[in-house]
């Protein structure tokens, strides 16, 4: 996993970016495709799967619990064991840097009669797991986690699953697709109806894919605009052929690169544009970004398009807090766009950013300050004074940007480097392997 030796890299100022590219498969959809294929009876085929470390951690864990998962040419084949058919893994499951693997698989194990320990890297071991432990414990699972000095439940942790588990009705206290998905996965092998009340809409790939695999899942909206998701347990899932679209969260880096480098004009083909994921593109358009979706189509129940982006003069805006869940992973790269805009960009409602792969508000603030950007860090957001399109200083005294085992911090500052006077060094590029293998090469093809 990301235990690789750190590799510092300098990103140099760039001439106009041009060309047509595609980005690797969607990380969220890839995890879910492997998991639900494992729970179907028979052989599913997946193309476009993200072959990043996070998804490979999920694949390895599923293999350890009985799935046969193989790759030939571009096709991944999963021989599913059926809902309830997972077996006890022999060793602890190493989740590397991946919160999605850890949380979704904890849900899966919770309603099977197996016991397993989950471990992760230094970043994942700091992330809060109480939000998953609480609902899964209510379903009957026994979860023992390490307690931090400030009394947070963190990894490593051991889940002793229970079968049959108790169906749960649960109102999500945090807007989290991972918590929602963990409960739904636990609900698949639980008799009766598992019901989730979701006051704030988060990415809905699990619901869409569960329906595609033949689960009985109903989604309604109540009078208070909450989504109510009801899943009938002891489901029988049918194997599927899945085409994973390009990841909008990866495309985001290339979109901002094209917006901030003068003269750029690029197309990113085959990107998922599920509205629960595209908040960044809406915000950038409001800032004056020329971003168009072409050839809109639906692939495997998910909306997809080619994204055409041209360099644009950006203007800072006040980003409404309610858009955050639809761009929760995109704030680091939005902050880079904001640093190049004219005027002020204000963000708020971003407490969740402090518990991602790193504390993203603090890491971004530190890095941007090194670049000479004026900003204010609040508890729940950053306010950034943009340079009005002027190149950034390139790093105080050749300081290196600290990536803190966070792929999105690394890639955000890599893109910022294109808009510096003399280049920008980041201390470690290896975390990009978790979600965007080939990031540097792809960026280089746009610049050549
Ligand atoms: C994800 C949900 C989000 C997101 C993460 C992937 C998922 O996390 O940040 O990168 O695939 O469900 P939260 O559920 O913690 O918001």
Coordinates of C-alpha atoms and ligand atoms in Angstrom, one line a residue:
X1 CA 0.0 0.0 0.0
X2 CA 1.3 3.5 0.5
X3 CA 4.2 2.3 2.6
X4 CA 6.3 3.1 -0.5
X5 CA 9.3 5.2 0.1
X6 CA 8.3 8.9 -0.3
X7 CA 9.0 10.3 -3.7
X8 CA 9.4 14.1 -3.9
X9 CA 8.5 15.6 -7.3
X10 CA 8.6 19.2 -8.7
X11 CA 5.7 20.3 -10.9
X12 CA 6.9 23.0 -13.3
X13 CA 5.0 25.9 -14.9
X14 CA 3.2 24.7 -18.0
X15 CA 2.3 26.1 -21.5
X16 CA -1.3 25.6 -22.7
X17 CA -2.8 22.1 -22.0
X18 CA -4.5 20.4 -24.9
X19 CA -5.8 17.1 -26.1
X20 CA -8.3 14.4 -25.4
X21 CA -7.8 12.1 -22.4
X22 CA -9.7 9.7 -20.2
X23 CA -9.2 9.3 -16.4
X24 CA -9.2 6.0 -14.5
X25 CA -12.4 4.4 -13.3
X26 CA -14.6 5.8 -10.5
X27 CA -13.3 4.8 -7.1
X28 CA -16.6 4.6 -5.3
X29 CA -18.3 2.6 -8.1
X30 CA -15.2 0.3 -8.4
X31 CA -15.4 -0.7 -4.7
X32 CA -19.1 -1.3 -4.9
X33 CA -18.8 -3.3 -8.2
X34 CA -16.3 -5.7 -6.5
X35 CA -18.4 -6.0 -3.3
X36 CA -21.8 -6.6 -4.9
X37 CA -20.3 -9.0 -7.5
X38 CA -18.9 -11.0 -4.6
X39 CA -22.4 -11.1 -3.1
X40 CA -24.0 -12.3 -6.3
X41 CA -24.2 -16.0 -7.1
X42 CA -22.1 -16.6 -10.2
X43 CA -19.8 -14.7 -12.5
X44 CA -19.8 -10.9 -12.9
X45 CA -17.6 -9.0 -15.3
X46 CA -16.3 -5.5 -14.7
X47 CA -14.6 -3.2 -17.2
X48 CA -13.1 0.2 -16.5
X49 CA -12.3 -0.8 -12.9
X50 CA -10.0 1.6 -11.1
X51 CA -6.8 -0.3 -10.5
X52 CA -5.7 2.0 -7.7
X53 CA -4.4 0.8 -4.3
X54 CA -7.7 1.5 -2.5
X55 CA -9.7 -0.7 -4.8
X56 CA -7.1 -3.4 -4.9
X57 CA -7.3 -3.5 -1.1
X58 CA -11.0 -4.2 -1.4
X59 CA -10.3 -6.9 -3.9
X60 CA -7.7 -8.6 -1.7
X61 CA -10.0 -8.5 1.3
X62 CA -12.9 -10.0 -0.7
X63 CA -10.5 -12.8 -2.0
X64 CA -9.5 -13.5 1.6
X65 CA -13.3 -13.9 2.4
X66 CA -13.8 -16.4 -0.4
X67 CA -14.4 -14.5 -3.7
X68 CA -12.4 -15.5 -6.8
X69 CA -11.4 -12.3 -8.5
X70 CA -9.3 -12.4 -11.7
X71 CA -8.2 -10.0 -14.4
X72 CA -7.6 -10.9 -18.0
X73 CA -6.9 -8.2 -20.6
X74 CA -9.2 -5.4 -19.5
X75 CA -11.9 -7.5 -17.9
X76 CA -12.1 -8.3 -14.2
X77 CA -14.1 -11.4 -13.4
X78 CA -15.6 -12.0 -10.0
X79 CA -17.0 -15.4 -9.0
X80 CA -19.5 -14.4 -6.3
X81 CA -20.2 -16.5 -3.3
X82 CA -23.8 -15.2 -2.7
X83 CA -25.2 -13.1 0.2
X84 CA -24.3 -14.9 3.4
X85 CA -21.5 -16.9 1.7
X86 CA -18.4 -15.1 2.9
X87 CA -15.9 -17.2 4.8
X88 CA -13.7 -16.3 7.8
X89 CA -10.4 -14.7 6.5
X90 CA -7.2 -16.3 7.9
X91 CA -5.4 -13.0 8.6
X92 CA -6.2 -9.4 9.4
X93 CA -7.6 -7.4 6.5
X94 CA -5.2 -4.6 5.5
X95 CA -7.1 -1.6 4.2
X96 CA -4.1 0.5 3.5
X97 CA -5.1 4.2 3.0
X98 CA -8.7 3.4 2.1
X99 CA -11.6 4.6 4.3
X100 CA -14.1 3.3 1.8
X101 CA -12.7 -0.2 1.9
X102 CA -12.6 -0.2 5.7
X103 CA -16.1 1.1 6.3
X104 CA -17.9 -0.8 3.6
X105 CA -16.3 -4.1 4.4
X106 CA -17.0 -3.6 8.1
X107 CA -20.7 -3.4 7.1
X108 CA -20.3 -6.6 5.1
X109 CA -18.7 -8.6 7.9
X110 CA -21.1 -7.3 10.5
X111 CA -24.0 -9.5 9.4
X112 CA -21.9 -12.6 8.6
X113 CA -20.9 -15.1 11.3
X114 CA -17.2 -14.2 11.0
X115 CA -14.7 -12.4 13.0
X116 CA -11.9 -10.3 11.5
X117 CA -9.5 -7.5 12.3
X118 CA -9.1 -4.4 10.1
X119 CA -5.8 -2.6 9.9
X120 CA -4.7 0.4 7.9
X121 CA -1.8 2.9 7.3
X122 CA -1.0 5.8 9.6
X123 CA -3.6 8.1 7.9
X124 CA -6.5 5.6 8.0
X125 CA -5.6 4.6 11.6
X126 CA -6.4 8.2 12.7
X127 CA -9.8 8.4 11.0
X128 CA -13.0 8.1 13.1
X129 CA -14.8 4.8 13.0
X130 CA -17.4 5.5 15.7
X131 CA -19.8 6.5 13.0
X132 CA -19.7 3.0 11.6
X133 CA -19.4 1.1 14.9
X134 CA -22.5 2.7 16.4
X135 CA -25.1 1.5 13.8
X136 CA -23.4 -1.9 13.2
X137 CA -23.4 -2.5 16.9
X138 CA -27.1 -1.8 17.0
X139 CA -27.5 -4.5 14.4
X140 CA -25.8 -6.9 16.8
X141 CA -22.2 -6.9 15.7
X142 CA -19.5 -6.7 18.4
X143 CA -16.7 -4.3 17.5
X144 CA -13.6 -3.6 19.6
X145 CA -11.6 -0.7 18.5
X146 CA -8.5 1.1 19.6
X147 CA -9.4 4.1 21.7
X148 CA -7.3 7.3 21.1
X149 CA -6.2 9.6 23.9
X150 CA -9.2 11.9 23.0
X151 CA -11.6 8.9 23.3
X152 CA -12.2 8.3 19.6
X153 CA -12.7 4.8 18.2
X154 CA -10.1 4.1 15.6
X155 CA -8.4 1.3 13.7
X156 CA -7.1 -1.3 14.2
X157 CA -10.4 -2.8 15.2
X158 CA -12.0 -6.2 15.3
X159 CA -15.5 -6.9 14.0
X160 CA -17.3 -10.0 15.3
X161 CA -20.2 -10.3 12.9
X162 CA -23.6 -11.8 13.8
X163 CA -25.9 -13.9 11.7
X164 CA -28.8 -13.3 11.7
X165 CA -28.3 -9.6 12.5
X166 CA -31.1 -7.3 13.6
X167 CA -32.7 -5.1 11.0
X168 CA -32.1 -1.4 11.7
X169 CA -33.9 1.8 11.2
X170 CA -31.3 4.5 11.3
X171 CA -31.2 8.3 10.7
X172 CA -27.8 9.3 9.5
X173 CA -26.2 11.8 11.9
X174 CA -23.4 12.6 9.4
X175 CA -23.8 13.1 5.7
X176 CA -21.8 10.0 4.7
X177 CA -22.2 7.7 1.8
X178 CA -19.8 5.3 3.5
X179 CA -22.0 5.0 6.6
X180 CA -25.1 4.6 4.5
X181 CA -23.4 1.9 2.3
X182 CA -22.0 0.0 5.3
X183 CA -25.5 -0.3 6.8
X184 CA -27.0 -1.3 3.4
X185 CA -24.4 -4.0 3.0
X186 CA -25.0 -5.3 6.5
X187 CA -28.7 -5.2 5.7
X188 CA -28.3 -7.5 2.6
X189 CA -27.8 -10.5 4.9
X190 CA -30.2 -9.4 7.6
X191 CA -33.8 -10.7 7.7
X192 CA -36.5 -8.0 7.3
X193 CA -36.2 -4.4 6.2
X194 CA -33.2 -2.2 6.9
X195 CA -34.2 1.4 6.7
X196 CA -32.0 4.5 6.4
X197 CA -33.2 8.0 6.8
X198 CA -30.9 10.4 5.0
X199 CA -31.5 14.1 5.7
X200 CA -28.7 15.2 3.4
X201 CA -28.3 13.5 0.0
X202 CA -24.9 11.8 -0.5
X203 CA -23.6 9.9 -3.4
X204 CA -26.1 7.2 -4.4
X205 CA -24.0 4.7 -6.2
X206 CA -24.9 1.9 -3.7
X207 CA -28.6 2.3 -4.2
X208 CA -28.3 2.4 -8.0
X209 CA -26.0 -0.6 -8.1
X210 CA -28.0 -2.6 -5.6
X211 CA -31.1 -2.1 -7.8
X212 CA -29.0 -3.2 -10.8
X213 CA -28.1 -6.5 -9.0
X214 CA -31.7 -7.2 -8.4
X215 CA -32.1 -6.2 -4.7
X216 CA -35.5 -5.0 -3.4
X217 CA -34.6 -1.4 -2.6
X218 CA -37.0 1.5 -2.4
X219 CA -36.2 5.2 -2.1
X220 CA -38.8 7.7 -1.1
X221 CA -38.6 11.3 0.0
X222 CA -40.6 12.4 3.0
X223 CA -42.3 15.7 3.8
X224 CA -39.1 17.1 5.3
X225 CA -37.2 16.3 2.1
X226 CA -35.3 13.4 3.8
X227 CA -34.6 10.3 1.7
X228 CA -35.9 7.1 3.1
X229 CA -34.1 4.1 1.8
X230 CA -35.6 0.7 2.5
X231 CA -33.8 -2.6 1.7
X232 CA -35.3 -6.0 2.0
X233 CA -32.7 -8.4 3.5
X234 CA -31.7 -11.9 2.7
X235 CA -31.4 -10.7 -0.9
X236 CA -30.5 -12.8 -3.8
X237 CA -28.2 -10.9 -6.1
X238 CA -27.8 -11.8 -9.8
X239 CA -24.4 -11.4 -11.5
X240 CA -23.9 -8.4 -13.7
X241 CA -21.8 -6.9 -16.5
X242 CA -20.6 -3.5 -15.2
X243 CA -18.9 -0.7 -17.0
X244 CA -17.2 1.7 -14.6
X245 CA -17.2 5.3 -15.9
X246 CA -14.2 7.7 -15.4
X247 CA -14.0 9.2 -11.9
X248 CA -15.3 12.8 -11.7
X249 CA -13.1 13.3 -8.6
X250 CA -10.0 12.5 -10.7
X251 CA -11.2 14.5 -13.7
X252 CA -11.5 17.4 -11.3
X253 CA -7.7 17.9 -11.2
X254 CA -7.5 18.1 -15.0
X255 CA -10.5 20.4 -15.2
X256 CA -8.9 22.9 -12.8
X257 CA -5.5 22.5 -14.6
X258 CA -7.1 23.6 -17.9
X259 CA -9.0 26.4 -16.3
X260 CA -6.0 28.0 -14.7
X261 CA -3.3 27.5 -17.4
X262 CA -3.8 30.2 -20.1
X263 CA -4.6 29.0 -23.6
X264 CA -5.7 25.5 -22.4
X265 CA -8.5 23.6 -24.2
X266 CA -9.0 19.9 -23.3
X267 CA -11.6 17.1 -23.4
X268 CA -11.9 14.4 -20.8
X269 CA -13.9 11.5 -22.2
X270 CA -16.3 9.2 -20.4
X271 CA -16.6 10.8 -17.0
X272 CA -19.4 10.0 -14.5
X273 CA -21.7 13.0 -14.0
X274 CA -24.0 11.7 -11.3
X275 CA -25.5 14.9 -9.7
X276 CA -24.4 13.7 -6.3
X277 CA -20.8 14.1 -7.4
X278 CA -20.7 17.1 -9.7
X279 CA -20.9 20.0 -7.3
X280 CA -17.4 21.2 -8.2
X281 CA -18.3 21.7 -11.8
X282 CA -21.3 23.8 -10.8
X283 CA -19.2 25.9 -8.5
X284 CA -16.5 26.4 -11.1
X285 CA -19.1 27.4 -13.7
X286 CA -20.5 30.0 -11.2
X287 CA -16.9 31.3 -10.9
X288 CA -16.8 31.8 -14.7
X289 CA -15.3 28.4 -15.8
X290 CA -16.0 27.3 -19.3
X291 CA -16.9 23.7 -18.6
X292 CA -19.3 21.8 -20.9
X293 CA -20.8 18.3 -20.8
X294 CA -21.0 16.8 -24.2
X295 CA -22.4 13.5 -25.5
X296 CA -24.5 12.9 -22.3
X297 CA -25.5 9.2 -22.0
X298 CA -26.4 6.6 -19.3
X299 CA -24.0 3.7 -18.7
X300 CA -25.1 1.0 -16.2
X301 CA -27.6 3.3 -14.6
X302 CA -25.0 6.1 -14.1
X303 CA -25.0 9.4 -16.2
X304 CA -21.8 9.9 -18.2
X305 CA -20.5 12.7 -20.4
X306 CA -17.3 14.0 -22.1
X307 CA -16.2 17.1 -20.4
X308 CA -14.8 20.0 -22.5
X309 CA -12.9 22.6 -20.6
X310 CA -11.2 25.9 -21.7
X311 CA -9.0 28.3 -19.8
X312 CA -11.2 30.9 -18.1
X313 CA -10.8 34.0 -15.9
X314 CA -12.3 32.9 -12.6
X315 CA -14.0 35.1 -10.0
X316 CA -14.2 34.1 -6.3
X317 CA -17.7 33.3 -4.9
X318 CA -19.3 32.4 -1.6
X319 CA -19.7 28.6 -2.0
X320 CA -23.1 27.5 -0.4
X321 CA -22.5 25.0 2.4
X322 CA -25.3 22.8 1.2
X323 CA -23.4 21.9 -2.0
X324 CA -20.5 20.3 0.1
X325 CA -21.8 16.7 0.0
X326 CA -21.8 16.7 -3.8
X327 CA -18.2 17.8 -4.0
X328 CA -16.8 16.6 -0.6
X329 CA -13.6 15.2 -2.2
X330 CA -13.1 18.3 -4.5
X331 CA -12.4 21.1 -2.0
X332 CA -8.6 20.7 -2.1
X333 CA -8.6 21.3 -5.9
X334 CA -11.3 24.0 -5.6
X335 CA -9.0 25.9 -3.2
X336 CA -6.3 25.9 -5.9
X337 CA -8.8 27.3 -8.4
X338 CA -9.8 29.9 -5.8
X339 CA -6.1 30.9 -5.3
X340 CA -6.0 31.8 -9.0
X341 CA -9.4 33.6 -9.2
X342 CA -9.9 37.3 -8.7
X343 CA -11.5 38.3 -5.4
X344 CA -12.5 36.2 -2.5
X345 CA -13.8 32.6 -2.3
X346 CA -15.5 31.7 0.9
X347 CA -16.2 28.1 2.0
X348 CA -18.0 26.9 5.1
X349 CA -19.7 23.8 6.5
X350 CA -16.6 21.7 5.8
X351 CA -16.0 20.0 9.2
X352 CA -15.8 16.6 7.5
X353 CA -12.7 17.8 5.6
X354 CA -10.8 17.6 8.9
X355 CA -11.3 13.8 9.0
X356 CA -10.4 12.7 5.5
X357 CA -7.1 11.1 4.5
X358 CA -5.6 14.1 6.2
X359 CA -7.0 17.3 7.9
X360 CA -7.6 18.8 4.4
X361 CA -8.4 22.3 5.7
X362 CA -5.2 22.5 7.6
X363 CA -2.9 20.8 5.0
X364 CA -4.3 23.0 2.2
X365 CA -4.0 26.2 4.3
X366 CA -0.4 25.4 5.1
X367 CA 0.6 24.6 1.5
X368 CA -1.2 27.7 0.1
X369 CA 0.5 29.9 2.6
X370 CA 3.8 28.6 1.4
X371 CA 2.8 29.7 -2.0
X372 CA 2.1 33.2 -0.8
X373 CA -1.7 32.9 -1.0
X374 CA -3.6 35.1 1.6
X375 CA -6.2 33.1 3.4
X376 CA -8.1 32.6 6.6
X377 CA -8.6 29.2 8.1
X378 CA -11.8 28.8 10.1
X379 CA -13.0 25.7 11.9
X380 CA -15.3 24.7 9.0
X381 CA -13.7 26.2 5.9
X382 CA -11.2 28.5 4.2
X383 CA -11.6 32.0 2.9
X384 CA -9.1 32.5 0.1
X385 CA -7.9 35.8 -1.6
X386 CA -7.2 34.9 -5.2
X387 CA -4.3 36.2 -7.3
X388 CA -6.5 37.3 -10.1
X389 CA -4.8 35.0 -12.6
X390 CA -1.3 36.0 -11.6
X391 CA 1.2 33.1 -11.2
X392 CA 1.8 31.9 -7.6
X393 CA 5.1 32.5 -5.9
X394 CA 6.3 28.9 -6.2
X395 CA 7.1 28.2 -2.6
X396 CA 8.8 30.2 0.1
X397 CA 12.5 29.4 0.2
X398 CA 11.9 26.4 -1.9
X399 CA 9.8 24.8 0.8
X400 CA 8.3 21.5 0.0
X401 CA 4.5 20.9 0.2
X402 CA 3.6 18.3 2.8
X403 CA 1.2 15.7 1.4
X404 CA 0.5 13.8 4.6
X405 CA -0.4 10.5 2.9
X406 CA -3.2 12.3 1.1
X407 CA -3.6 11.7 -2.6
X408 CA -5.8 14.7 -3.1
X409 CA -3.4 17.1 -1.4
X410 CA -0.6 15.8 -3.6
X411 CA -2.6 16.2 -6.8
X412 CA -4.0 19.6 -5.9
X413 CA -0.5 21.0 -5.3
X414 CA 0.8 19.3 -8.4
X415 CA -1.8 21.3 -10.4
X416 CA -0.9 24.5 -8.5
X417 CA 2.7 23.9 -9.6
X418 CA 1.6 24.5 -13.2
X419 CA 0.6 28.0 -12.3
X420 CA 3.8 29.0 -10.4
X421 CA 6.7 31.1 -11.5
X422 CA 9.4 28.5 -11.2
X423 CA 7.7 25.2 -10.1
X424 CA 6.6 23.7 -6.9
X425 CA 8.0 20.7 -5.0
X426 CA 5.8 18.3 -3.1
X427 CA 7.3 15.8 -0.7
X428 CA 5.6 12.7 -1.9
X429 CA 3.8 11.7 -5.1
X430 CA 3.2 8.0 -4.2
X431 CA -0.2 8.6 -2.5
X432 CA -1.6 9.3 -6.0
X433 CA -1.5 5.5 -6.5
X434 CA -4.5 5.1 -4.2
X435 CA -7.0 6.7 -6.6
X436 CA -5.2 7.9 -9.8
X437 CA -2.5 5.7 -11.1
X438 CA -0.8 7.4 -14.0
X439 CA -1.6 10.9 -12.8
X440 CA 1.8 12.4 -13.7
X441 CA 2.0 10.8 -17.1
X442 CA -1.5 11.8 -18.0
X443 CA -0.8 15.4 -17.0
X444 CA 2.4 15.3 -19.1
X445 CA 0.4 14.2 -22.2
X446 CA -1.8 17.3 -21.8
X447 CA 1.2 19.6 -21.5
X448 CA 3.2 18.1 -24.5
Ligands
LIG1 C1 -17.1 7.7 -0.5 C2 -17.8 8.6 0.3 C3 -17.1 9.8 0.8 C4 -15.9 10.2 0.1 C5 -15.0 9.0 -0.2 C6 -15.7 8.0 -0.9 C7 -17.8 6.5 -0.9 O1 -16.8 9.7 2.2 O2 -15.2 11.2 0.8 O3 -13.8 9.4 -0.9 O4 -17.3 5.8 -1.9 O5 -18.8 6.2 -0.3 P1 -17.8 9.9 3.4 O6 -18.9 8.9 3.3 O7 -17.0 9.8 4.7 O8 -18.4 11.3 3.2

